[in-house]
Structure formats: structure tokens, C-alpha cells
PDB file of C-alpha atoms in Angstrom:
ATOM      1  CA  UNK A 923      99.672 127.229  87.691  1.00 42.00           C
ATOM      2  CA  UNK A 924     102.672 125.130  88.703  1.00 46.00           C
ATOM      3  CA  UNK A 925     100.382 122.628  90.452  1.00 45.00           C
ATOM      4  CA  UNK A 926      98.347 122.174  87.284  1.00 44.00           C
ATOM      5  CA  UNK A 927     101.446 121.542  85.227  1.00 44.00           C
ATOM      6  CA  UNK A 928     102.670 118.966  87.699  1.00 54.00           C
ATOM      7  CA  UNK A 929      99.207 117.385  87.784  1.00 88.00           C
ATOM      8  CA  UNK A 930      99.000 117.152  83.976  1.00 90.00           C
ATOM      9  CA  UNK A 931     102.483 115.668  83.800  1.00 93.00           C
ATOM     10  CA  UNK A 932     101.721 112.983  86.375  1.00 94.00           C
ATOM     11  CA  UNK A 933      98.383 112.178  84.757  1.00 95.00           C
ATOM     12  CA  UNK A 934     100.162 111.657  81.430  1.00 96.00           C
ATOM     13  CA  UNK A 935     102.698 109.320  83.041  1.00 96.00           C
ATOM     14  CA  UNK A 936      99.932 107.300  84.694  1.00 96.00           C
ATOM     15  CA  UNK A 937      98.013 107.124  81.414  1.00 96.00           C
ATOM     16  CA  UNK A 938     101.146 106.058  79.516  1.00 96.00           C
ATOM     17  CA  UNK A 939     101.856 103.316  82.070  1.00 95.00           C
ATOM     18  CA  UNK A 940      98.335 101.974  81.710  1.00 95.00           C
ATOM     19  CA  UNK A 941      98.332 102.159  77.930  1.00 95.00           C
ATOM     20  CA  UNK A 942     101.755 100.534  77.529  1.00 95.00           C
ATOM     21  CA  UNK A 943     100.589  97.736  79.833  1.00 94.00           C
ATOM     22  CA  UNK A 944      97.336  97.292  77.899  1.00 94.00           C
ATOM     23  CA  UNK A 945      98.308  97.731  74.287  1.00 94.00           C
ATOM     24  CA  UNK A 946     102.082  98.084  74.084  1.00 93.00           C
ATOM     25  CA  UNK A 947     104.477 100.834  73.134  1.00 94.00           C
ATOM     26  CA  UNK A 948     103.882 101.042  69.369  1.00 93.00           C
ATOM     27  CA  UNK A 949     100.095 100.913  69.623  1.00 94.00           C
ATOM     28  CA  UNK A 950     100.071 103.777  72.114  1.00 95.00           C
ATOM     29  CA  UNK A 951      99.902 107.146  70.400  1.00 94.00           C
ATOM     30  CA  UNK A 952     100.535 110.379  72.237  1.00 94.00           C
ATOM     31  CA  UNK A 953      96.957 111.334  71.401  1.00 94.00           C
ATOM     32  CA  UNK A 954      95.824 108.228  73.354  1.00 96.00           C
ATOM     33  CA  UNK A 955      97.835 109.416  76.350  1.00 95.00           C
ATOM     34  CA  UNK A 956      96.318 112.893  76.111  1.00 94.00           C
ATOM     35  CA  UNK A 957      92.803 111.497  75.821  1.00 95.00           C
ATOM     36  CA  UNK A 958      93.146 109.149  78.800  1.00 96.00           C
ATOM     37  CA  UNK A 959      94.931 111.715  80.968  1.00 95.00           C
ATOM     38  CA  UNK A 960      92.623 114.547  79.899  1.00 94.00           C
ATOM     39  CA  UNK A 961      95.711 116.738  79.581  1.00 92.00           C
ATOM     40  CA  UNK A 962      95.815 119.698  77.195  1.00 89.00           C
ATOM     41  CA  UNK A 963      97.313 118.977  73.763  1.00 85.00           C
ATOM     42  CA  UNK A 964     100.362 121.163  74.288  1.00 86.00           C
ATOM     43  CA  UNK A 965     101.226 119.339  77.495  1.00 87.00           C
ATOM     44  CA  UNK A 966     103.143 116.517  75.873  1.00 87.00           C
ATOM     45  CA  UNK A 967     105.962 118.560  74.422  1.00 87.00           C
ATOM     46  CA  UNK A 968     105.904 121.013  77.304  1.00 92.00           C
ATOM     47  CA  UNK A 969     106.452 118.274  79.897  1.00 93.00           C
ATOM     48  CA  UNK A 970     108.197 115.767  77.611  1.00 94.00           C
ATOM     49  CA  UNK A 971     110.194 117.636  74.984  1.00 93.00           C
ATOM     50  CA  UNK A 972     111.780 114.300  74.044  1.00 91.00           C
ATOM     51  CA  UNK A 973     108.349 113.041  73.018  1.00 91.00           C
ATOM     52  CA  UNK A 974     107.095 109.505  73.443  1.00 93.00           C
ATOM     53  CA  UNK A 975     110.517 108.075  74.350  1.00 93.00           C
ATOM     54  CA  UNK A 976     110.915 110.529  77.226  1.00 94.00           C
ATOM     55  CA  UNK A 977     107.376 109.791  78.419  1.00 95.00           C
ATOM     56  CA  UNK A 978     108.087 106.040  78.239  1.00 95.00           C
ATOM     57  CA  UNK A 979     111.277 106.506  80.241  1.00 95.00           C
ATOM     58  CA  UNK A 980     109.383 108.353  82.973  1.00 95.00           C
ATOM     59  CA  UNK A 981     106.619 105.723  82.954  1.00 95.00           C
ATOM     60  CA  UNK A 982     109.176 102.911  83.315  1.00 95.00           C
ATOM     61  CA  UNK A 983     111.026 104.760  86.068  1.00 96.00           C
ATOM     62  CA  UNK A 984     107.839 105.348  88.054  1.00 95.00           C
ATOM     63  CA  UNK A 985     106.705 101.748  87.541  1.00 95.00           C
ATOM     64  CA  UNK A 986     110.076 100.502  88.736  1.00 96.00           C
ATOM     65  CA  UNK A 987     110.131 102.809  91.744  1.00 97.00           C
ATOM     66  CA  UNK A 988     106.664 101.671  92.816  1.00 95.00           C
ATOM     67  CA  UNK A 989     107.599  98.030  92.312  1.00 96.00           C
ATOM     68  CA  UNK A 990     110.799  98.398  94.363  1.00 97.00           C
ATOM     69  CA  UNK A 991     108.772  99.904  97.213  1.00 98.00           C
ATOM     70  CA  UNK A 992     106.344  96.973  97.051  1.00 97.00           C
ATOM     71  CA  UNK A 993     109.188  94.453  97.039  1.00 97.00           C
ATOM     72  CA  UNK A 994     110.772  96.097 100.073  1.00 97.00           C
ATOM     73  CA  UNK A 995     107.445  96.139 101.927  1.00 97.00           C
ATOM     74  CA  UNK A 996     106.843  92.480 101.057  1.00 97.00           C
ATOM     75  CA  UNK A 997     110.351  91.543 102.193  1.00 97.00           C
ATOM     76  CA  UNK A 998     109.785  93.296 105.524  1.00 97.00           C
ATOM     77  CA  UNK A 999     106.684  91.179 106.098  1.00 97.00           C
ATOM     78  CA  UNK A1000     108.135  87.930 104.734  1.00 97.00           C
ATOM     79  CA  UNK A1001     109.376  85.212 107.060  1.00 96.00           C
ATOM     80  CA  UNK A1002     111.675  83.796 104.408  1.00 96.00           C
ATOM     81  CA  UNK A1003     112.534  83.810 100.724  1.00 97.00           C
ATOM     82  CA  UNK A1004     109.547  81.664  99.717  1.00 97.00           C
ATOM     83  CA  UNK A1005     107.225  84.285 101.254  1.00 96.00           C
ATOM     84  CA  UNK A1006     108.903  86.976  99.182  1.00 97.00           C
ATOM     85  CA  UNK A1007     108.565  84.888  96.026  1.00 97.00           C
ATOM     86  CA  UNK A1008     104.853  84.368  96.767  1.00 97.00           C
ATOM     87  CA  UNK A1009     104.339  88.073  97.482  1.00 97.00           C
ATOM     88  CA  UNK A1010     106.074  89.218  94.289  1.00 97.00           C
ATOM     89  CA  UNK A1011     104.188  86.734  92.149  1.00 97.00           C
ATOM     90  CA  UNK A1012     100.972  87.581  93.985  1.00 97.00           C
ATOM     91  CA  UNK A1013     101.367  91.267  93.263  1.00 95.00           C
ATOM     92  CA  UNK A1014     101.749  90.677  89.522  1.00 96.00           C
ATOM     93  CA  UNK A1015      98.934  88.112  89.534  1.00 97.00           C
ATOM     94  CA  UNK A1016      96.500  90.366  91.408  1.00 96.00           C
ATOM     95  CA  UNK A1017      97.277  93.385  89.212  1.00 94.00           C
ATOM     96  CA  UNK A1018      96.652  91.346  86.069  1.00 96.00           C
ATOM     97  CA  UNK A1019      93.410  89.849  87.365  1.00 97.00           C
ATOM     98  CA  UNK A1020      92.198  93.249  88.622  1.00 96.00           C
ATOM     99  CA  UNK A1021      92.650  94.627  85.103  1.00 95.00           C
ATOM    100  CA  UNK A1022      90.618  91.733  83.671  1.00 97.00           C
ATOM    101  CA  UNK A1023      93.796  90.370  82.063  1.00 96.00           C
ATOM    102  CA  UNK A1024      94.371  93.589  80.103  1.00 94.00           C
ATOM    103  CA  UNK A1025      97.451  95.035  81.794  1.00 92.00           C
ATOM    104  CA  UNK A1026     100.789  93.296  81.604  1.00 91.00           C
ATOM    105  CA  UNK A1027     104.158  94.862  82.347  1.00 92.00           C
ATOM    106  CA  UNK A1028     105.029  98.521  81.704  1.00 91.00           C
ATOM    107  CA  UNK A1029     108.670  97.708  80.987  1.00 93.00           C
ATOM    108  CA  UNK A1030     108.452  94.683  78.660  1.00 92.00           C
ATOM    109  CA  UNK A1031     107.010  96.616  75.684  1.00 91.00           C
ATOM    110  CA  UNK A1032     110.018  98.927  75.808  1.00 90.00           C
ATOM    111  CA  UNK A1033     112.286  95.956  75.126  1.00 89.00           C
ATOM    112  CA  UNK A1034     110.063  94.243  72.600  1.00 89.00           C
ATOM    113  CA  UNK A1035     108.756  97.186  70.596  1.00 89.00           C
ATOM    114  CA  UNK A1036     110.979 100.227  70.781  1.00 78.00           C
ATOM    115  CA  UNK A1037     114.245 101.300  69.286  1.00 76.00           C
ATOM    116  CA  UNK A1038     116.552 102.883  71.798  1.00 84.00           C
ATOM    117  CA  UNK A1039     114.716 102.149  75.043  1.00 91.00           C
ATOM    118  CA  UNK A1040     116.465  98.861  75.801  1.00 90.00           C
ATOM    119  CA  UNK A1041     118.780 100.710  78.191  1.00 93.00           C
ATOM    120  CA  UNK A1042     115.781 102.070  80.122  1.00 94.00           C
ATOM    121  CA  UNK A1043     114.261  98.607  80.400  1.00 94.00           C
ATOM    122  CA  UNK A1044     117.624  97.094  81.254  1.00 95.00           C
ATOM    123  CA  UNK A1045     118.140  99.611  84.039  1.00 96.00           C
ATOM    124  CA  UNK A1046     114.665  98.895  85.419  1.00 96.00           C
ATOM    125  CA  UNK A1047     115.073  95.133  85.334  1.00 97.00           C
ATOM    126  CA  UNK A1048     118.549  95.404  86.899  1.00 97.00           C
ATOM    127  CA  UNK A1049     117.156  97.432  89.800  1.00 98.00           C
ATOM    128  CA  UNK A1050     114.390  94.868  90.340  1.00 98.00           C
ATOM    129  CA  UNK A1051     116.855  91.962  90.224  1.00 98.00           C
ATOM    130  CA  UNK A1052     119.311  93.692  92.560  1.00 98.00           C
ATOM    131  CA  UNK A1053     116.549  94.566  95.035  1.00 98.00           C
ATOM    132  CA  UNK A1054     115.159  91.033  95.066  1.00 98.00           C
ATOM    133  CA  UNK A1055     118.676  89.586  95.337  1.00 98.00           C
ATOM    134  CA  UNK A1056     119.509  91.839  98.283  1.00 98.00           C
ATOM    135  CA  UNK A1057     116.454  90.631 100.156  1.00 98.00           C
ATOM    136  CA  UNK A1058     117.099  87.005  99.226  1.00 98.00           C
ATOM    137  CA  UNK A1059     120.683  87.361 100.482  1.00 97.00           C
ATOM    138  CA  UNK A1060     119.350  88.755 103.766  1.00 97.00           C
ATOM    139  CA  UNK A1061     117.321  85.558 104.091  1.00 97.00           C
ATOM    140  CA  UNK A1062     120.519  83.541 103.569  1.00 96.00           C
ATOM    141  CA  UNK A1063     119.850  82.384 100.017  1.00 96.00           C
ATOM    142  CA  UNK A1064     123.025  81.295  98.250  1.00 94.00           C
ATOM    143  CA  UNK A1065     123.126  82.491  94.635  1.00 93.00           C
ATOM    144  CA  UNK A1066     120.615  85.205  95.488  1.00 97.00           C
ATOM    145  CA  UNK A1067     121.111  86.919  92.118  1.00 97.00           C
ATOM    146  CA  UNK A1068     120.387  83.693  90.262  1.00 97.00           C
ATOM    147  CA  UNK A1069     117.125  83.286  92.182  1.00 97.00           C
ATOM    148  CA  UNK A1070     116.218  86.942  91.565  1.00 98.00           C
ATOM    149  CA  UNK A1071     116.776  86.471  87.821  1.00 98.00           C
ATOM    150  CA  UNK A1072     114.579  83.362  87.857  1.00 97.00           C
ATOM    151  CA  UNK A1073     111.826  85.120  89.805  1.00 98.00           C
ATOM    152  CA  UNK A1074     111.757  88.113  87.466  1.00 98.00           C
ATOM    153  CA  UNK A1075     111.822  85.889  84.377  1.00 97.00           C
ATOM    154  CA  UNK A1076     109.065  83.752  85.868  1.00 97.00           C
ATOM    155  CA  UNK A1077     106.855  86.751  86.578  1.00 97.00           C
ATOM    156  CA  UNK A1078     107.381  88.256  83.131  1.00 96.00           C
ATOM    157  CA  UNK A1079     106.628  84.931  81.446  1.00 97.00           C
ATOM    158  CA  UNK A1080     103.612  84.337  83.660  1.00 97.00           C
ATOM    159  CA  UNK A1081     102.248  87.791  82.825  1.00 96.00           C
ATOM    160  CA  UNK A1082     102.365  87.020  79.115  1.00 95.00           C
ATOM    161  CA  UNK A1083     100.956  83.508  79.252  1.00 97.00           C
ATOM    162  CA  UNK A1084      98.330  84.278  81.917  1.00 97.00           C
ATOM    163  CA  UNK A1085      97.147  87.212  79.853  1.00 96.00           C
ATOM    164  CA  UNK A1086      96.911  85.100  76.702  1.00 96.00           C
ATOM    165  CA  UNK A1087      95.162  82.227  78.503  1.00 97.00           C
ATOM    166  CA  UNK A1088      93.084  84.481  80.781  1.00 97.00           C
ATOM    167  CA  UNK A1089      94.092  82.209  83.621  1.00 98.00           C
ATOM    168  CA  UNK A1090      96.271  82.436  86.725  1.00 98.00           C
ATOM    169  CA  UNK A1091      97.569  78.898  86.103  1.00 98.00           C
ATOM    170  CA  UNK A1092     100.954  80.164  84.804  1.00 98.00           C
ATOM    171  CA  UNK A1093     101.493  82.068  88.068  1.00 98.00           C
ATOM    172  CA  UNK A1094     100.591  78.969  90.084  1.00 97.00           C
ATOM    173  CA  UNK A1095     103.067  76.848  88.112  1.00 98.00           C
ATOM    174  CA  UNK A1096     105.875  79.386  88.422  1.00 98.00           C
ATOM    175  CA  UNK A1097     105.228  79.722  92.144  1.00 97.00           C
ATOM    176  CA  UNK A1098     105.331  75.950  92.685  1.00 97.00           C
ATOM    177  CA  UNK A1099     108.606  75.586  90.789  1.00 97.00           C
ATOM    178  CA  UNK A1100     110.276  78.582  92.434  1.00 97.00           C
ATOM    179  CA  UNK A1101     109.223  77.572  95.943  1.00 95.00           C
ATOM    180  CA  UNK A1102     110.639  74.117  95.336  1.00 95.00           C
ATOM    181  CA  UNK A1103     113.850  75.688  94.049  1.00 95.00           C
ATOM    182  CA  UNK A1104     114.115  77.906  97.141  1.00 95.00           C
ATOM    183  CA  UNK A1105     113.740  74.868  99.387  1.00 92.00           C
ATOM    184  CA  UNK A1106     116.588  73.126  97.551  1.00 92.00           C
ATOM    185  CA  UNK A1107     118.775  76.219  97.786  1.00 90.00           C
ATOM    186  CA  UNK A1108     118.337  76.427 101.543  1.00 91.00           C
ATOM    187  CA  UNK A1109     119.261  72.789 102.225  1.00 85.00           C
TER     188      UNK A1109
END
């Protein structure tokens, strides 16, 4: 029985992540999460007694954790900061394209649409920035935090505009500008 509970909980988190990325926080009803996850109706308040906000927090935390793992893996394979920039942008680009331009960021809707989840989003974005900055510093980038802020802002902006335009052109532009900036930083 415990395995089923854990399975239903995780399925709801995955469904919430997908739905927040596709349609936003406000447009996602708990009934949508239950339908997509195929979890029993009573599961929401059993696993998430804090309701939608608690589910959103867990979805953001899992999204962030997965993203931090991907950043660390990309940094391990990168030969320099420009490689890491390309890898991070490439991950967001490929996820968006794979979803047929339907899925943006899990975290952004929590800032834009919810009351009281700004701290969750802020914590997630801070972890991403700090992780990127740590890797950039390892590569010898001065002002590593500044670059990390620019990279995150570039990805978030590219996700929105690429989704609206149904084009990867915003990612290409951000990548060109950031790579040029990295070159200047390393001179």
C-alpha cells in the first residue's frame, strides 16, 4: 500500500509540473492534476494537505533538483563557460521543441500567477543561479554570479518568446549574445 501512495504522489507532482508548464498555475485545477496523473480523488489532500500551493512547491522543488543535476552534468562535460551556456540553453530549447512549444518553465508561473509562492520561486531561481555561478567560477569567469543571472534571465525570456513565436530564434540570439559576453569576460 505504501508503494501505491508514493506512486500516486509522484504521478501528481509530475502531472502538476507538466500542467504548470503548459497552461500556468491559475489555469491548472487540482482536478486536472488528478485526471492527468490518474490518481484517486482523495489523493490530493492525503499527499498534499496544503492543497495546490503545497503541490506547486513540490513540483518546483523537483524541477529545480532535476535542473541542478543537469547543470552539474553539463558542467562536467563542458570545456569552458561557453560550453556550459550552450548546454543550459540547449536543454531548455530541446525541452520546449520536444513539447511542440507547449511547455515553458515550471517555476515562472509561480512568480507570475500565484499569491504566496514567490519565496518558492525565489529559492529555486537562487539555487540555479548559485549552481551556474559556482561552475562559471570554476572555469575562471570573473563576475560569475552576474553571468549566471544573465544566463537564467536569457533562458526564461527565450522560453517565453520562443513559445509565442514557435521558433528557436530567441534561443539562438541569447546564445550568440551570451557567448560573446563570455569571451569578453575571459579577456
